[in-house]
């Protein structure tokens, strides 16, 4: 919506500027804040050829570590063929694609195709049209890319979540070099097309580092290509609680937190990757392709220990090591509790380590590998809650259809209550929530599939080393290896690149009407911003910009605003980031997450977030501003204060009587 209203005061702005005469209150939110047997080849027939690999990722920071670990392998052995972006997890498609392109450029791998998005839909009768973008969990996918946030609302939108991941804590633009690839509207290879191309051209191994949406849609619409998928390795799920065996007051003897959603009062069983699309994970698991799972059971045993962190700090011999360590350091320094070294684990990088080691030892029947202990388990993925066949309107596979979608059974495992967000009254229960959607549950019935599961990270062979796990050693060795290393960072790519703030000198010019501009960062808003910046300062004096991130772009796109101001030599104009949620949508017990009652109307694909987050791909051409998300980051306090300070700096100069506000919606 790109209508411009002059002199419109909506509640937020009135609150901000009128009350501010009495009490200076800032409305930004500190939004809290981020095989059936390892394919038994006694003589591996394609040992001589490289193992072709496809990665599906949501480009979270630990996915980045995993990508580096994989890209640094000898490509005559492990050849990364293609990357697809999982667009309903911890990042936004438009930011994730930029991030992945930057990483591949640094690593000299612009040859690897990257697929993102797609405008296809799923018909009411379950027919999957080509190029579904994977912005929605499969059960909620209709004909458009707009929709509910049933599962994704578990992921924080701003700080501690998607804002951090999309910008990699402001580090992406400060560090990574820039190549020529960019998101191109209408011509961008879609996630499905890239999967089809990579998988149809020969046997391939698939690594799933996010939700299983893209890959499940691929399998459901191209079952004939299943034969080319040798094996699926997935990081996700949580099978057996591995909490200490102490007497618990809970007579069931179960651990209270098997999963890692927060808060746990609706669903204590699910892990994020699986929870983001349980039906997709079920489909992948039950498709008859050998699956190896690296669940929390194993990753919890390989946290980013203090000694590993210190050793990493000491060993940063490559650009990729520097980039990874700097990101890790920011995460540690901004961690909410003192328990970073226990709580932050090697998730996706451990998946890649274990998978490559299993492939190297592919003559072993039981997935023996250097890094993890493995065990076969019979598991399934819970997609709905008992009682089955309940028609309470929560289940989009059943509700409103005479024949349920995707041929699921009317009284089968997919027919129960499906969790409707983190505040679903059916699930909420004090202490321990009762929904199990996304739980990778052990079963004995015929609905359970035999899967190789990593249960524990192996200790370091060298018991004198300070690095307690075998994989710590491998990770640091690989990421610091001088072979296949990153070519440069932004400063070495452009030796004359300086971080300089351009501020105009208006001399004795008489300033015109002071204006504050409130925008939501859709393309039309940028046109309006440029227009305001082009007007003579004697006429319009742009005092500040307020960003509302509840509209057509996501919070991390604030960097595009900074870059435009930089290009226009107006680094003097303060920019403030507003609330992450519309009024009343934040979760009452954990304000970093919340519902999408209104924003669900905005498409995720073309014409929506994907286009505005990248400014139709054009934002890549803007000069990089030294101002960006979290520039002044020093600690948690500073992180919130960065934006707050800029907001405060709006006030002193402003005369409330004759302030003009433009609200661009
Ligand atoms: C689903 O609906 C579409 C369009 O209405 C139709 O072309 C297609 O044949 C249907 N598919 C099935 C399996 O009924
Ligand atoms: C667990 O309970 C048993 C029996 O009540 C008791 O003997 C034992 O000491 C308890 N162990 C711990 C660790 O509290
Ligand atoms: C898994 O199921 C198979 C039969 O489908 C059974 O033979 C095997 O014992 C089960 N394994 C476990 C660990 O339950
Ligand atoms: C380390 O391992 C060696 C050989 O396995 C063993 O003899 C030694 O006792 C171990 N040292 C410690 C401190 O566990
Ligand atoms: C704003 O108001 C003040 C006093 O109310 C006046 O002196 C000043 O000229 C006004 N500025 C503009 C740009 O209208």
Coordinates of C-alpha atoms in Angstrom, one line a residue, residues 1-2 517 519-530 552-553 557 560 564 607-609 611-616 618 664-665:
X1 CA 0.0 0.0 0.0
X2 CA 1.7 3.0 -1.2
X517 CA 8.7 10.4 7.5
X519 CA 7.6 4.4 6.1
X520 CA 7.2 0.6 5.7
X521 CA 10.0 0.1 3.1
X522 CA 7.9 -1.1 0.2
X523 CA 9.2 0.1 -3.2
X524 CA 6.8 3.0 -3.4
X525 CA 8.0 4.3 0.0
X526 CA 11.5 4.4 -1.3
X527 CA 10.4 6.6 -4.3
X528 CA 8.6 8.9 -1.8
X529 CA 11.8 9.0 0.3
X530 CA 13.9 9.9 -2.7
X552 CA 5.5 -4.8 3.3
X553 CA 9.1 -5.4 4.3
X557 CA 15.4 -4.1 5.2
X560 CA 18.3 -0.4 2.4
X564 CA 19.8 5.2 0.2
X607 CA 5.1 -8.4 -5.2
X608 CA 5.5 -8.9 -1.5
X609 CA 8.4 -9.4 1.0
X611 CA 10.6 -8.0 -3.7
X612 CA 10.6 -5.3 -1.1
X613 CA 13.3 -6.9 1.1
X614 CA 15.6 -6.9 -2.0
X615 CA 14.1 -3.7 -3.5
X616 CA 13.5 -5.9 -6.6
X618 CA 18.2 -3.3 -7.0
X664 CA 3.5 6.2 4.2
X665 CA 1.5 3.0 4.5

